[in-house]
Amino acid sequence: MTAAIAAPIGIIVSSDSHIQYWCQAYGPHEIAVPPSPQDYAFGQFVQVALPGPAAEAGARLIGVIYDTVLVNPAFGSLGPRLSTSDEQRAVFSPDYLTERATLLKILALGTLDAASNHVRHGVPDLALELGALVAPLADAEVRAFHVFADEGPPGGDQPYLHMGYLPQMISERSGLLQQAALHVLERLRRLLPEHQRMLGVVQRNLAWKLSVETAG
Amino acid sequence: MLQAVGITKGPGETPHEYTFISQDEAQILKTGEYVWYELHHGQNQEPRRVLGRITERHAVQQYPDTFLAEPSVPPDEIAALIGYDRSASDLFELRVDIMGYYDEQLGAFINPWIPPPSGRAIYLADDALLATVLSKRKQESIGSAHIGDLLTRGPGAVPIVIDVKELVSTHLAIIASTGAGKSYLAGVLIEELMRAYNRAAVLIIDPHGEYGTLDELPNHDAFTERAANGMAIYRPTTRVFKHDQVKVRLSTLTLADLRYLLPEMTDKQHHLLSRGFRRMLDKRKGNPHWTAQDLLDAIKESASAGGEGERDDSGTIGALEWKIEQRLLDNEMVFSPSHHLELRELCKPGQCTVLQINEIDERDQQVIVATTLRRLYNARMETDRGKVSAGDEKHLPYPVFILLEEAHHFAPAGDDAISTRVLKTVLAEGRKFGMGVGLISQRPGKLNADVLSQCQTQCIMRIVNELDQHTIATAVESVGHELLRNLPALSKGQVIIAGSAVNTPVLCRVRQRITRHGGESHDAPAQWQTYFAGESVADRLRADAITVRNDTGPRLYR
Ligand SMILES: Nc1ncnc2c1ncn2[C@@H]1O[C@H](COP(=O)(O)OP(=O)(O)OP(=O)(O)O)[C@@H](O)[C@H]1O
Ligand SMILES: [Mg+2]
């Protein structure tokens, strides 16, 4: 794993498909500085190092958190342990705590090569590895992932705003993915005020589809 | 290297249509543009280029309305945002009317009767191909008339040259709203007819006196043909007859003409007139030139020779006499006992004759046209049948072309003008005797429908009135409806030419006149301005002052 990814929020534990992964967020005692719930909020961008030599070069998969599931093995089993407090449990039965988990669903949006500043939106070539570290994306990186120039003609060398993953996100059946798209748009509007108008058009368009047309 | 502009999609609604898909990045596939595909028939035969005309164009892929919501945000950028390459966003489906492949021997388009299969490459027809297949004649060849160039191409790229032979044998109609450029186009056509490669005998009936500027023809070098030593071999002449020179000799009037000329006749008067008229002709067998007085005398004689009942018709006879005096005797400007324009003066190869019949009463104009056409027609018929020989008044040994402005005056729809009948005969039979007519009208709806449908070449310019558009659509089968849809969109000087003088209907930009156009629209604001310009003000004040003095005596108002 590369050092470029700082303050991870969790690790990849499973996947549903080539682009949909499960990440388990670190619990309170698993690492020195556990992540705060803000770090894995709904619609948050995350990055995961890609496997193999690409990783050394700084290539990362960029994804977005679009669902959160809390896992509690004790749920439904009405055993005596329920009466003990968490503090007592931490002392007498430390293993038990780790069985409770926060699982995050992540959708792959594209790749970002930190070294060459090369960005690609869409389905990445490589899949992630189990155990790969998941870290949040800083504002500057979010910007770098969205505003860049196409390679050569016809796009020219002027950087412009890209959201090439949006159709994929919207067309997925999961209602949460579509909601996540709205969150992403909202977030980008705050982050990229110069693209406020254009994002507004797309956001209103999507909001209309999700609210008015769905209800109508 | 040929570059395809699109790929066929499949057949259209009729067997003579197909559709193709193109990105049309260069924006060249306009409606009315010509494209072709290759038809392979038979193994040993050269492939043919099947030409067609684009009749419809619509976008297959369009941005959703919501992309167009924010005027300051181009939809291309939104498409780019979500990862769609903006340069490839346009895709069009084009509908093509198949014209066929051009057969040089036949000089016509042959329809293949089968639309192209899906997946064929479509090419844009180049200028050189169009120049050879659209027009029946080569520019400046004998019998050609260069009217202008193809509208969808650059100026001068594809000349449109129509066939004068067809024009003279199967007639022409120029139809458009006022100000669309009919007279201008007619002027261009006349110029072509007077060029050395046509040397036509042309007669123009000019009710507005706007063709006088054609007297510039002889002085323009373009119309002169010179021998190697610079000597002029051919130079056209122009003769302009003003309204006071255009005379109808009474003896060319028929009984029907007379009836038409004399207003509001009772049955009795009709009867008296026809008896008198016949009596007069019988009496004057050897010398057909009669005067109005001869007619009056003959009517009186036949009345008194008539039976008892007619003796006391003095009132009726008096009224008839009065009408004849009014119409014929006192109207010497138009009717003359002895004079009219000789046919050979009127029509001669290499001569363009303009009859300016403005300032003449409308009924008289109709009679002038009727008698002139009838004389020409009879002369052509009798000369053609060998009934008359050189020296005879009716000897006219060459075809003539007659241009009739304001044709709806001379062949109105509905009521029966005296000229309508003659015109119908000429249109129907003129082809046998070499007599062609070009009709110009701004109101096709007011033009006699039979007359209009006899004109086999149509020049249709901008028409806004829907009724008139409808008339055109029904009267003119050769022009497809899709082409006629363009009528209101045409600008001044743009014309759809269809019919027998061209290989296929074409949209044409009329060329510049060589001579001046006589029917310029008045520039009213400019003329009002000059009214107040420097010198003319002083002149006018002086003139006004004089008027005032004349009116009121010695006092001078300023
Ligand atoms: N091809 C052309 N190029 C340049 N000017 C043109 C052309 N055609 C027409 N015009 C101009 O348009 C005006 C009207 O043309 P024209 O006199 O031919 O109209 P029209 O159709 O005969 O009208 P009307 O029905 O009133 O006789 C004229 O001033 C003429 O100079
Ligand atoms: Mg005119």
mmCIF file of C-alpha atoms in Angstrom, chain A residues 154 160-164 166-167 197-199 201-202 204-205, chain B residues 66-67 69-70 72-73 77-78 80-83 85-87:
data_model
loop_
_atom_site.group_PDB
_atom_site.id
_atom_site.type_symbol
_atom_site.label_atom_id
_atom_site.label_comp_id
_atom_site.label_asym_id
_atom_site.label_seq_id
_atom_site.Cartn_x
_atom_site.Cartn_y
_atom_site.Cartn_z
ATOM 1 C CA PRO A 154 -11.091 16.980 -29.858
ATOM 2 C CA TYR A 160 -13.382 21.524 -17.923
ATOM 3 C CA LEU A 161 -15.784 19.898 -15.511
ATOM 4 C CA HIS A 162 -16.347 16.159 -15.897
ATOM 5 C CA MET A 163 -18.878 13.868 -14.292
ATOM 6 C CA GLY A 164 -18.574 10.957 -16.661
ATOM 7 C CA LEU A 166 -23.098 10.249 -13.559
ATOM 8 C CA PRO A 167 -25.064 8.231 -16.148
ATOM 9 C CA ARG A 197 -24.903 27.083 -13.059
ATOM 10 C CA MET A 198 -24.099 23.988 -15.043
ATOM 11 C CA LEU A 199 -24.270 21.748 -12.008
ATOM 12 C CA VAL A 201 -29.053 22.391 -14.458
ATOM 13 C CA VAL A 202 -27.997 18.783 -14.000
ATOM 14 C CA ARG A 204 -32.487 20.169 -11.057
ATOM 15 C CA ASN A 205 -32.921 17.753 -13.933
ATOM 16 C CA THR B 66 -33.899 20.112 -19.493
ATOM 17 C CA PHE B 67 -30.419 20.500 -20.961
ATOM 18 C CA ALA B 69 -33.041 25.197 -19.506
ATOM 19 C CA GLU B 70 -30.243 27.636 -18.727
ATOM 20 C CA SER B 72 -25.976 30.734 -20.227
ATOM 21 C CA VAL B 73 -25.050 27.042 -20.135
ATOM 22 C CA GLU B 77 -21.045 21.503 -22.027
ATOM 23 C CA ILE B 78 -23.600 19.590 -20.008
ATOM 24 C CA ALA B 80 -19.430 16.939 -21.962
ATOM 25 C CA LEU B 81 -19.847 17.061 -18.193
ATOM 26 C CA ILE B 82 -21.498 13.677 -18.104
ATOM 27 C CA GLY B 83 -18.851 12.244 -20.352
ATOM 28 C CA ASP B 85 -18.124 13.790 -26.587
ATOM 29 C CA ARG B 86 -19.693 17.033 -27.668
ATOM 30 C CA SER B 87 -18.245 16.997 -31.151
#
